Coordinates of N, CA and C in Angstrom, one line a residue:
X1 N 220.8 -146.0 101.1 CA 221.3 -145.4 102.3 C 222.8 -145.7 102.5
X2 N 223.7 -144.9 102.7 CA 224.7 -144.9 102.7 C 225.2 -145.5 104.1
X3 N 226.2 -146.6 104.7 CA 226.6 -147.3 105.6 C 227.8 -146.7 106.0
X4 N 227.9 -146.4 107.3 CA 228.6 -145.2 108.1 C 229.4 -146.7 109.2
X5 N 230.8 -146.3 108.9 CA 231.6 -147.3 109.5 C 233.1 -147.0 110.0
X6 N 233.0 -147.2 111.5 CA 234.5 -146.8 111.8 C 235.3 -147.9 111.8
X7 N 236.6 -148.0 111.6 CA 237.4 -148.7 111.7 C 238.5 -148.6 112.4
X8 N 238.7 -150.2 113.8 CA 239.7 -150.0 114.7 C 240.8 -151.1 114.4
X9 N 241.7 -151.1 114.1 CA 242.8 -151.7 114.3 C 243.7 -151.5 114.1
X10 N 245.1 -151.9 115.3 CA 246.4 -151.5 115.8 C 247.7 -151.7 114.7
X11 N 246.8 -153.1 113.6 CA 248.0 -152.8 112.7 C 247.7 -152.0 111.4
X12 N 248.4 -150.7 111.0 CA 248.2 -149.8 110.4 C 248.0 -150.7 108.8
X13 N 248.8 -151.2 108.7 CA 249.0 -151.9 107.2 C 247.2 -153.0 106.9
X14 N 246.8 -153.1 108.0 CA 245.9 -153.7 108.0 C 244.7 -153.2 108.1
X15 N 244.3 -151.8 108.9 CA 243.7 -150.7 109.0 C 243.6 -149.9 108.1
X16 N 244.5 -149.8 107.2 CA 244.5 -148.9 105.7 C 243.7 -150.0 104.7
X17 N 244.0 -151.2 104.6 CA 243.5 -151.6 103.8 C 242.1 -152.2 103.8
X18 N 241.5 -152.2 105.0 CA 240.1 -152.3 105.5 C 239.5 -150.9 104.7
X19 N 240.1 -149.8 105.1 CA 239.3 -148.5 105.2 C 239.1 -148.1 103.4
X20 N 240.5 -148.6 103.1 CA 240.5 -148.6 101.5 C 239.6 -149.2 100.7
X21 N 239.4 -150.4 101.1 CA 238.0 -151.4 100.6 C 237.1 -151.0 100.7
X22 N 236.3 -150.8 101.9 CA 235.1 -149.7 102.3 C 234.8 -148.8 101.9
X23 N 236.1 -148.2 101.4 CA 235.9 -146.8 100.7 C 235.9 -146.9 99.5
X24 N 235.6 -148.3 98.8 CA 235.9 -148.4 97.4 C 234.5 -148.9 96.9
X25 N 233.4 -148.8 97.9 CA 232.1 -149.4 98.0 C 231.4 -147.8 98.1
X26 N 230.1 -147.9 96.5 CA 229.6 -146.9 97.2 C 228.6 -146.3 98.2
X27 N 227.8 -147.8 98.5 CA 227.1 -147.4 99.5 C 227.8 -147.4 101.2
X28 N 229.4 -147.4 100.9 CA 229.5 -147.3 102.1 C 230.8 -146.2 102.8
X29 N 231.0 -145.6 103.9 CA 231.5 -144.2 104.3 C 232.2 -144.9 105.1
X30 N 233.5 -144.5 105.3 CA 234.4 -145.0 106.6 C 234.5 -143.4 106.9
X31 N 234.1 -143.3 108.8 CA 233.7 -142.2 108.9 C 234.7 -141.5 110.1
X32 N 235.5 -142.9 110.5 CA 236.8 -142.8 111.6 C 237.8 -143.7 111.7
X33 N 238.5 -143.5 112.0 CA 239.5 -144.8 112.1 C 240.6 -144.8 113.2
X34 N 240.5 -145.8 114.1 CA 241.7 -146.0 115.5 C 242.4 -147.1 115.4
X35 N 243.5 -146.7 116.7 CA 244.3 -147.9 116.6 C 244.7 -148.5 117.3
X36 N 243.4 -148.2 118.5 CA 243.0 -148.7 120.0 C 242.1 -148.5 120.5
X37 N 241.5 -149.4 121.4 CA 239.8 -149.6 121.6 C 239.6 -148.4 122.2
X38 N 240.0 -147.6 123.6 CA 239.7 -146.5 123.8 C 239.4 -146.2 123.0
X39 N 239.6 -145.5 122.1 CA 240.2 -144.9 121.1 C 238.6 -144.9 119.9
X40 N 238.8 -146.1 119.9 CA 237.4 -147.0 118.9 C 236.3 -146.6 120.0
X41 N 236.1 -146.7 120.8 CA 234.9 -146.4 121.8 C 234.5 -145.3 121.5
X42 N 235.7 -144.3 121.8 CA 235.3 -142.7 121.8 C 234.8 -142.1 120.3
X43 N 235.1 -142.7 119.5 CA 234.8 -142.4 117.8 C 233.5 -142.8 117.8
X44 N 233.2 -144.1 118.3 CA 232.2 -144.5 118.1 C 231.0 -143.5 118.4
X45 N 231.0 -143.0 119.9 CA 229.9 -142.3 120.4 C 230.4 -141.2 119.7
X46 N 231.5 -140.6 119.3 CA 231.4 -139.4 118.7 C 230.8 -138.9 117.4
X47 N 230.9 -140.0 116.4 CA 230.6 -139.7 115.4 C 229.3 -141.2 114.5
X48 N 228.5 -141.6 115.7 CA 227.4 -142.2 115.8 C 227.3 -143.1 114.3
X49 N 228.6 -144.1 114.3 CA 228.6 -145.4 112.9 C 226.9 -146.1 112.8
X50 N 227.0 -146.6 111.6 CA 226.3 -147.6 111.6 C 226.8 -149.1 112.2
X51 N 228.1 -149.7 111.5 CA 229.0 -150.1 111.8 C 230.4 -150.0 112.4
X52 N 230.8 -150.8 113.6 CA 231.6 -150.5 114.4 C 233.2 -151.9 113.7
X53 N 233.7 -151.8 112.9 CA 234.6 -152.9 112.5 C 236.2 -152.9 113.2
X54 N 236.2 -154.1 114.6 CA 237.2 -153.7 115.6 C 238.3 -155.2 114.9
X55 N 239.4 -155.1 115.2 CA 240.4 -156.2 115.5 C 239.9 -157.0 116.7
X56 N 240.2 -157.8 117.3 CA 240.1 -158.3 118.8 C 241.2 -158.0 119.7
X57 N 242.4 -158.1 119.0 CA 243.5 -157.9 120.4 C 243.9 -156.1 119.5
X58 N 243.4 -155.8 120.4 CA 244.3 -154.0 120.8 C 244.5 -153.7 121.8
X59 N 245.6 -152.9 122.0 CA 246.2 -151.4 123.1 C 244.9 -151.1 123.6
X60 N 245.0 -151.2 125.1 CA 244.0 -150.2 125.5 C 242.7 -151.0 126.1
X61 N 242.2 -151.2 125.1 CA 240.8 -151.9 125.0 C 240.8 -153.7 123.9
X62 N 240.5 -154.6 124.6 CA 240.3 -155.1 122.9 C 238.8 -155.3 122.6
X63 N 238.8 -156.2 121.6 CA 237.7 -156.0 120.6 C 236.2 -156.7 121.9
X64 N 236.4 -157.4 122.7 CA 235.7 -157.7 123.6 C 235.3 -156.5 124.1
X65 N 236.0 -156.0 124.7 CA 235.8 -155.2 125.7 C 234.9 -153.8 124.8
X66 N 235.6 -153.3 123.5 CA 234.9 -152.5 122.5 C 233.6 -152.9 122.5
X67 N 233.3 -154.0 122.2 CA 231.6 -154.5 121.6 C 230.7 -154.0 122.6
X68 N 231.1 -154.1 124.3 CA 230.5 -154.4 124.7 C 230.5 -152.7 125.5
X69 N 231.3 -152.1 125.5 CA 231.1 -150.4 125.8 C 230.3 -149.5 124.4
X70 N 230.6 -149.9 123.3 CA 229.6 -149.4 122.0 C 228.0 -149.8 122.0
X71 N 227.5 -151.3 122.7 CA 226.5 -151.5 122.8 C 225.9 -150.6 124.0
X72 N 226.7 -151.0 125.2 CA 226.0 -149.8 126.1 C 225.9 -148.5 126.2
X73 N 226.5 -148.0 125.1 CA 226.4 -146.3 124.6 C 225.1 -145.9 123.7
X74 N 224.5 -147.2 123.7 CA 223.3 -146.9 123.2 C 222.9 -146.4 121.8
X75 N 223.9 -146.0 120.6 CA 224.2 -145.4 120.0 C 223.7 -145.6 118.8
X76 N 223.3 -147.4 119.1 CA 222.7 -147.9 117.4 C 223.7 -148.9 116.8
X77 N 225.0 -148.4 116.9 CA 225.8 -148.9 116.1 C 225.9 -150.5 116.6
X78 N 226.5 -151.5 115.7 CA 226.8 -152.5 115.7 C 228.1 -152.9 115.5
X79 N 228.6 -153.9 115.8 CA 230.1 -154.5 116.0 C 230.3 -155.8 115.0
X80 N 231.4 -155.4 114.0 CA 232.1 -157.2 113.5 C 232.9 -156.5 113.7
X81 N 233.5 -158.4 114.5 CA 235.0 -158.3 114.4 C 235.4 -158.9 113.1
X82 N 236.7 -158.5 112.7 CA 237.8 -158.9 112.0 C 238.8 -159.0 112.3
X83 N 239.3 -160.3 112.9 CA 240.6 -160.6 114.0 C 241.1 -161.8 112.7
X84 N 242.6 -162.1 113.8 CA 243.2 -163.4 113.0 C 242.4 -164.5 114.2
X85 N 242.4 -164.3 114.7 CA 241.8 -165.3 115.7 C 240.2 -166.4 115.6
X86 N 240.2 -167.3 115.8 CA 239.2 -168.2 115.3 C 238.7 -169.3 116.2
X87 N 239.6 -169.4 117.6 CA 239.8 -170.5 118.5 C 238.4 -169.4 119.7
X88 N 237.8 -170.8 120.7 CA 236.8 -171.0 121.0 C 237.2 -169.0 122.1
X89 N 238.4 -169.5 122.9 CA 238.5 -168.1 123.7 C 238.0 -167.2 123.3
X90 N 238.6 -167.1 121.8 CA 238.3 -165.5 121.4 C 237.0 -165.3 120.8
X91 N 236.8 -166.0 120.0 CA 235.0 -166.0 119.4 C 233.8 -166.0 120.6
X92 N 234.0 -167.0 121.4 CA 232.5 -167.0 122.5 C 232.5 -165.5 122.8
X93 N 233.4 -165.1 123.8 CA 233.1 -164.0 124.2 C 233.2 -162.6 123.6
X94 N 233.5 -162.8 122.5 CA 233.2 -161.7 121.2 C 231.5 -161.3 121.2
X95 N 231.3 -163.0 120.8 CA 229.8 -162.8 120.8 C 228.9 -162.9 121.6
X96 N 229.6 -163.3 122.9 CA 228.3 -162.8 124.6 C 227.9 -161.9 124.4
X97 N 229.4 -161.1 124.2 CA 229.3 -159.5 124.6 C 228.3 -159.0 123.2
X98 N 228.1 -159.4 122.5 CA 227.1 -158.6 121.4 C 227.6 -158.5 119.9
X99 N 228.7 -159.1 119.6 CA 229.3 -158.8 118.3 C 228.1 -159.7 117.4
X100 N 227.7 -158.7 116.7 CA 226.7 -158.6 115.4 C 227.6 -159.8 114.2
X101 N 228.5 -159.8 113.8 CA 229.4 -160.5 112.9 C 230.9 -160.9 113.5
X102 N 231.3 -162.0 112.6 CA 232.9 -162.3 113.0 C 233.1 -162.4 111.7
X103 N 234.4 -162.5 111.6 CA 235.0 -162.8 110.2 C 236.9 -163.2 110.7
X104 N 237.5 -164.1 110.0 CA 238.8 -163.9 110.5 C 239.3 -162.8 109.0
X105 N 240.8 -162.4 109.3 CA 241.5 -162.1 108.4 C 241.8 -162.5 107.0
X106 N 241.2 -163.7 106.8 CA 241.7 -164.6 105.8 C 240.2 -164.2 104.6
X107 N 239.0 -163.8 105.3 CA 238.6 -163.6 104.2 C 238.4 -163.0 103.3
X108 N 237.8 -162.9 102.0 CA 237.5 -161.6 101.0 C 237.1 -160.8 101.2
X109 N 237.7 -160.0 100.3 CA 237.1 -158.4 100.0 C 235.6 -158.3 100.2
X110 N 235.2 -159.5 99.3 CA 234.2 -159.2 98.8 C 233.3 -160.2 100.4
X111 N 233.5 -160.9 100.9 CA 233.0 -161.0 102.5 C 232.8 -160.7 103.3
X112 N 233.8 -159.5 103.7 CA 234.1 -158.5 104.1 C 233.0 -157.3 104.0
X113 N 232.7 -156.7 102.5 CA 231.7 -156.0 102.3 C 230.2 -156.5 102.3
X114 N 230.3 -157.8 102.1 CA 228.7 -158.5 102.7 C 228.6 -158.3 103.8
X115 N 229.3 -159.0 104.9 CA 229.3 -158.7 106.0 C 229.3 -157.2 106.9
X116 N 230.0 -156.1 106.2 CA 229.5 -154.8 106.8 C 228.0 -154.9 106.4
X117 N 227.6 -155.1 105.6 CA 226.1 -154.8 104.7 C 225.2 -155.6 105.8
X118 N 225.4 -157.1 105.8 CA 224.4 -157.3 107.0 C 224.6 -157.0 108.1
X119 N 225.5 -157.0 108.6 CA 225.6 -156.1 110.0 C 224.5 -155.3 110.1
X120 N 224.8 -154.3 108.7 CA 224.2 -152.9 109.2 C 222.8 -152.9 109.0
X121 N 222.1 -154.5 108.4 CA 221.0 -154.4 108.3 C 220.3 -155.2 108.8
X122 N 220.8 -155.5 110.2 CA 220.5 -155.9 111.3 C 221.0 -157.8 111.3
X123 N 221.3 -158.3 110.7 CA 221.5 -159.4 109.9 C 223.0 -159.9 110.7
X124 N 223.1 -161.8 111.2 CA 224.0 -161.5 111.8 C 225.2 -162.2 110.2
X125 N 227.0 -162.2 110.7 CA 227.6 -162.5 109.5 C 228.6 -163.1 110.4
X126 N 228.8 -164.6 110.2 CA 229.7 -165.4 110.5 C 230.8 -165.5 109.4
X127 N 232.1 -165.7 109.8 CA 232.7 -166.7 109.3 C 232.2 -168.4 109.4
X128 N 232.8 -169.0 107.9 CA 231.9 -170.5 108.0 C 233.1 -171.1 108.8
X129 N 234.1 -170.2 109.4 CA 234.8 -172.0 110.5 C 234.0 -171.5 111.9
X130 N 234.3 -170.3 111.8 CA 233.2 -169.6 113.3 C 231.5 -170.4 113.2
X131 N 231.4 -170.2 112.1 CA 229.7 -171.0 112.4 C 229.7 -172.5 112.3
X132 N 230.7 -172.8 111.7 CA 231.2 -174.7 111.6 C 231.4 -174.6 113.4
X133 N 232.1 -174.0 113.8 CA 232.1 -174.3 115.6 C 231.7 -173.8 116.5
X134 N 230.3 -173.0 115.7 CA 229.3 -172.9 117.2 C 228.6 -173.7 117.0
X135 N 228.2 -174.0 115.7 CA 226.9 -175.4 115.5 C 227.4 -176.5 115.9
X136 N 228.4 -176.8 116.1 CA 229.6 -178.3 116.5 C 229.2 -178.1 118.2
X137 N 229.3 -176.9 118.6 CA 228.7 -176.4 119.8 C 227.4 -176.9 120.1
X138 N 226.4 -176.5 119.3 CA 224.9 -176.6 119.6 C 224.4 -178.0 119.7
X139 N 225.2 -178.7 118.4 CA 225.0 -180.0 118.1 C 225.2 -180.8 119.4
X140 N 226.7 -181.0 120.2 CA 226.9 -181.6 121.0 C 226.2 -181.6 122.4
X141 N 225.9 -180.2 121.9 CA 224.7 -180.6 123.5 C 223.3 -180.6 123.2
X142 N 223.0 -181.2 121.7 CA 221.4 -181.4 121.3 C 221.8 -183.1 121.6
X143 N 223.2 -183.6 121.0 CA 223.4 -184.7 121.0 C 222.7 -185.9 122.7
X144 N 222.9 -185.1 123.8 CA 222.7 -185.1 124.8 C 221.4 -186.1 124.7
X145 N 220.4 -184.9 123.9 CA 218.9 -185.3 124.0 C 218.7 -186.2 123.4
X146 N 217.2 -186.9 123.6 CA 216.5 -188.2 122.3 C 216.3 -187.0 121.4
X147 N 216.8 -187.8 119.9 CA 216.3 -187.4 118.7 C 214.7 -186.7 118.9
X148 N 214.2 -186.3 117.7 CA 212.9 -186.3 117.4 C 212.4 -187.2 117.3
X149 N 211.1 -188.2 117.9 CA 210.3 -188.9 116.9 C 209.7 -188.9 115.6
X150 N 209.9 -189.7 114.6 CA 209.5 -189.6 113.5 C 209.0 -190.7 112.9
X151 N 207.8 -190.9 111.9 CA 207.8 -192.2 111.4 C 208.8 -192.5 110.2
X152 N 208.9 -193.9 110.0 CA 210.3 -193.9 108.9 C 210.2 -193.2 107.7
X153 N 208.7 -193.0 106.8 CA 208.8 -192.8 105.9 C 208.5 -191.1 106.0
X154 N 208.5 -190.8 107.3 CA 208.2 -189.3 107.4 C 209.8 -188.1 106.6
X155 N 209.3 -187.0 105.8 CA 210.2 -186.5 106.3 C 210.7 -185.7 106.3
X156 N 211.9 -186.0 106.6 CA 212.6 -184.8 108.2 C 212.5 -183.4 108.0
X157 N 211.6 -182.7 108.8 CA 211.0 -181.6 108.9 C 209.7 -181.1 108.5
X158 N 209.0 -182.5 107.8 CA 207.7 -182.3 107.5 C 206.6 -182.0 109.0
X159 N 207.3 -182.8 110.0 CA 206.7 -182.9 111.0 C 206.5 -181.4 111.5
X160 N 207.7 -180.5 111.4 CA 207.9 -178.9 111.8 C 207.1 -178.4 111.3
X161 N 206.2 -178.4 109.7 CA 205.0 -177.8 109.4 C 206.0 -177.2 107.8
X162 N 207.2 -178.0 107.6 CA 207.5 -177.3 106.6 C 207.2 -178.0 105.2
X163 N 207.7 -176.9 104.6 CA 207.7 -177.1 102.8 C 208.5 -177.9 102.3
X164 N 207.9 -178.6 100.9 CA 209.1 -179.2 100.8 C 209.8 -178.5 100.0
X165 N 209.9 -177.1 99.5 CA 210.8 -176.0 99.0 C 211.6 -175.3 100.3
X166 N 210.8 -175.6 101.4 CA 212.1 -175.2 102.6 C 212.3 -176.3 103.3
X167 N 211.9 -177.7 102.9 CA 213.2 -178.3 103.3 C 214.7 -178.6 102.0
X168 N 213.8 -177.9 100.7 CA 215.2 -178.3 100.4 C 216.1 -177.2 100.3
X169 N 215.6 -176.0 100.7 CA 216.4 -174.7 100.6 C 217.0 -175.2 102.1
X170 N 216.8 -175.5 103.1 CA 217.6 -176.0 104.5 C 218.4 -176.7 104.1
X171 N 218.1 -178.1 103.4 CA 219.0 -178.7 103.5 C 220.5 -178.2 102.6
X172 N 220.3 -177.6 101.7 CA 221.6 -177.0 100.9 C 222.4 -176.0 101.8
X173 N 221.2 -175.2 102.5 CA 221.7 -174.4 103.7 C 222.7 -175.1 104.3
X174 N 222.4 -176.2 105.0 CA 223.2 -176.8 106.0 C 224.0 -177.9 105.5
X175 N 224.5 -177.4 104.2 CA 225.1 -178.0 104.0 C 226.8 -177.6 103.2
X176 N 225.9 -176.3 103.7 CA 227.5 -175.2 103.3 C 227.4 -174.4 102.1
X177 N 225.9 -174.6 101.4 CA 226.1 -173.0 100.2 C 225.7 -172.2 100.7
X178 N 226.3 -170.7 100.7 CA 225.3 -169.6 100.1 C 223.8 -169.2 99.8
X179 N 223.5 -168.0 99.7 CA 222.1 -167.7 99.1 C 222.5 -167.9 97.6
X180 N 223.4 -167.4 97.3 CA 223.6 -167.6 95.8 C 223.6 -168.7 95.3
X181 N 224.2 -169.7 96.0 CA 224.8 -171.6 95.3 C 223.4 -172.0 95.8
X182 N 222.4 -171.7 96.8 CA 221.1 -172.2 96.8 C 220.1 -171.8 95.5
X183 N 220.1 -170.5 95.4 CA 219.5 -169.7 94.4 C 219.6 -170.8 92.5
X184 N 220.8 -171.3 92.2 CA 221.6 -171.6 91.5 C 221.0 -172.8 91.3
X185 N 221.2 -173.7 92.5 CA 221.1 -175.1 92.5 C 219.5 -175.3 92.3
X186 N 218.8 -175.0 93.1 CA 217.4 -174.6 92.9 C 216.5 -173.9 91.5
X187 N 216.9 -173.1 90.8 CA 216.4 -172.3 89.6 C 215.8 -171.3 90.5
X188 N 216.4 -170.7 91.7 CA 215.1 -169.4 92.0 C 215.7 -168.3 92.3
X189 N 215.1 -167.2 92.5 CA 215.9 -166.3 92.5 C 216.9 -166.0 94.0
X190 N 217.7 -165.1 94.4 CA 218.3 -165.1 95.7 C 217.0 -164.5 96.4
X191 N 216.4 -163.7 96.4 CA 215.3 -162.6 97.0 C 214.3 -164.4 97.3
X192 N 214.0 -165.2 96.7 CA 213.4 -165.9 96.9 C 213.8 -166.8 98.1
X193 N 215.0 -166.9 98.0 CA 216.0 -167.5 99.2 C 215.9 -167.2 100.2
X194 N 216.1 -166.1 100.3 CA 215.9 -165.0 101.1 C 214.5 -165.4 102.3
X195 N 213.6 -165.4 101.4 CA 212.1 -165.4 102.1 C 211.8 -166.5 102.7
X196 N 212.4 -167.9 102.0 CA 212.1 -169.1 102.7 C 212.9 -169.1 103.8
X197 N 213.9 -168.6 103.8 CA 215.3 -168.4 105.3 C 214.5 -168.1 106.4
X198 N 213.2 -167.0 105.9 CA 212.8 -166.3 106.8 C 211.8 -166.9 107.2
X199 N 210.8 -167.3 106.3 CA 209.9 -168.2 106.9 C 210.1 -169.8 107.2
X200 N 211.5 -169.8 107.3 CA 212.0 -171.3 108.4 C 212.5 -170.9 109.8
X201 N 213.2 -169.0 109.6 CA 213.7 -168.6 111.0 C 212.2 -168.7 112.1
X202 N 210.8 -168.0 111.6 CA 209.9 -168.3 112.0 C 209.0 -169.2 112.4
X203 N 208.9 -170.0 111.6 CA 208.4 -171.7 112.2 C 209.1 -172.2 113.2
X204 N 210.7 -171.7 113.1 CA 211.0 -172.9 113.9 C 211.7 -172.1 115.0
X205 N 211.1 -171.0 115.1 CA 211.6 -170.2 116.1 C 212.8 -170.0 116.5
X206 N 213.9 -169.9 115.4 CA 215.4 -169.8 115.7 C 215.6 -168.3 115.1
X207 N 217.2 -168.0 115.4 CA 217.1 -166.7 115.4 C 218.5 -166.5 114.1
X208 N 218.9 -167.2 113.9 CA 220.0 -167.0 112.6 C 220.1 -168.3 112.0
X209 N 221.2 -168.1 111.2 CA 221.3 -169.4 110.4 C 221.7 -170.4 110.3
X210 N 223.2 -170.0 111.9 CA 224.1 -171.2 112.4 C 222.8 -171.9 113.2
X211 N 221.7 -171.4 113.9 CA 220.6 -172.4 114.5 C 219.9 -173.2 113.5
X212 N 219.9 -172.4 112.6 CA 219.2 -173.4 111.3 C 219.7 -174.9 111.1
X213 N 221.0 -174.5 110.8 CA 222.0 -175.4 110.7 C 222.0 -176.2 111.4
X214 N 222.0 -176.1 112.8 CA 222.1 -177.0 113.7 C 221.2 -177.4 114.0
X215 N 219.8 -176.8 113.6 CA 218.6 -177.9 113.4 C 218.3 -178.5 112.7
X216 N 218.9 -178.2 111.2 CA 218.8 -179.1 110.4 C 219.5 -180.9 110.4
X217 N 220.8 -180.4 111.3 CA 221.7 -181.4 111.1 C 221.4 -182.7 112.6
X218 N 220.6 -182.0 113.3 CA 220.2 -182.4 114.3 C 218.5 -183.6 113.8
X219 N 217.5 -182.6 112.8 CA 216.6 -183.5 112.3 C 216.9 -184.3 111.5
X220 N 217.9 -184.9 110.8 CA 218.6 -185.3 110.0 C 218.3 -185.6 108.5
X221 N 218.1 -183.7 108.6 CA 218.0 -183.5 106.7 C 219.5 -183.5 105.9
X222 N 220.4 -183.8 106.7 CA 221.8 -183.5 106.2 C 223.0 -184.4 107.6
X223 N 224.3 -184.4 107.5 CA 225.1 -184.3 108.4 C 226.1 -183.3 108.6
X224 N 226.9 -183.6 109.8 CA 227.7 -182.9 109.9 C 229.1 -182.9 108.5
X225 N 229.1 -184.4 108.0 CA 230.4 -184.8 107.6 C 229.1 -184.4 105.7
X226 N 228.2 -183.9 105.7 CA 228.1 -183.8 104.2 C 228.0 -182.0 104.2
X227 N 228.4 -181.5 105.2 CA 228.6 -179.7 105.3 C 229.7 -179.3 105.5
X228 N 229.8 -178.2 104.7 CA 231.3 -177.0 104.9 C 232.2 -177.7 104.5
X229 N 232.8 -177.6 103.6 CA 234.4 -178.0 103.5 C 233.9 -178.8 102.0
X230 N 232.8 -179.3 101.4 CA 232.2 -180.3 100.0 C 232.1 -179.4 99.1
X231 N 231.3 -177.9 99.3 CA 231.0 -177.4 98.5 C 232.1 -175.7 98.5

């Protein structure tokens, strides 16, 4: 199925080369393009994206204000941003308002088109400094609480009811690879990756992967100082 995606951003040099990429993917259609959130709003409902890919600061509207007039249009479509921006202001309230993915400017092509892909497949897609500082987030105020009880030789996450193939697919998780660099390190396939992600999102009742993460690093199958930035 072919991925239907508008593109909003004010700097043209930077809006061409989004739409160029996208359009260099074949499962995916750039189907409008603005260079102001008005602008991105009205495209949006007009010509009903799968994906909505805004800048954050625009003329008009910015990318806040976008996410959150496209969700209430009812329309289906979903929002990443792709801003330069990465600081707490701009990210929280990106994602109050409903943004499905972030990404800053700085990353690949090829991150870029993953991240349209999960977007559109309902899937959320951080940047790793954006998910390095919401889990730094979550942490700090788990930190608050008593640990888990555990006995010494228990462990960490046996207690949750898990595997010891999803505690080690977590712990690599949270520790900054990929499906791929887990897939790899492991001998299994990505599709296999895939299913244990899902049946850890379910046991443990979290809802993406930055929570994973931050319950992993919280039960202490990992730390913060052996994730993002080692591998």
């Amino acid at each position: 199925m072919t991925i239907r995606v508008v593109v909003a951003d004010d700097q043209a040099v930077v809006r061409d080369g989004v739409v160029l990429l996208l359009g260099s993917a074949e499962d995916i259609e750039v189907v409008g393009q603005a260079d102001n959130g008005l602008d991105a709003v009205d495209l949006a409902v007009r010509t009903r994206p799968d994906v909505v890919v805004v800048d954050l600061r625009m003329p008009g509207l910015d990318g806040t204000g976008v996410t959150e007039r496209v969700l209430a249009a009812g329309i289906g479509a979903r929002v990443l941003v792709l801003t330069t921006y990465a600081d707490d202001d701009a990210v929280l309230p990106a994602l109050r308002a409903g943004a499905a993915g972030y990404l800053t400017k700085d990353a690949t092509g090829e991150a870029v088109l993953t991240a349209v892909r999960d977007v559109a497949a309902r899937r959320t897609a951080l940047d790793p400094a954006v998910q390095r500082r919401l889990v730094e987030l979550v942490t700090q105020q788990q930190d608050s609480a008593s640990p888990p009880l555990r006995r010494a030789n228990d462990e960490p996450g046996a207690s949750a009811g898990l595997t010891r193939r999803e505690i080690d697919v977590l712990r690599l998780v949270a520790e900054g690879r990929n499906n791929r660099q887990v897939a790899r390190d492991l001998v299994i396939s990505e599709a296999t990756v895939k299913t244990h992600l899902n049946h850890l999102l379910a046991k443990l009742a979290l809802e993406d992967r930055g929570a994973l993460i931050a319950w992993a690093w919280h039960n202490g199958l990992t730390s913060p100082q052996n994730g993002y930035g080692t591998h």
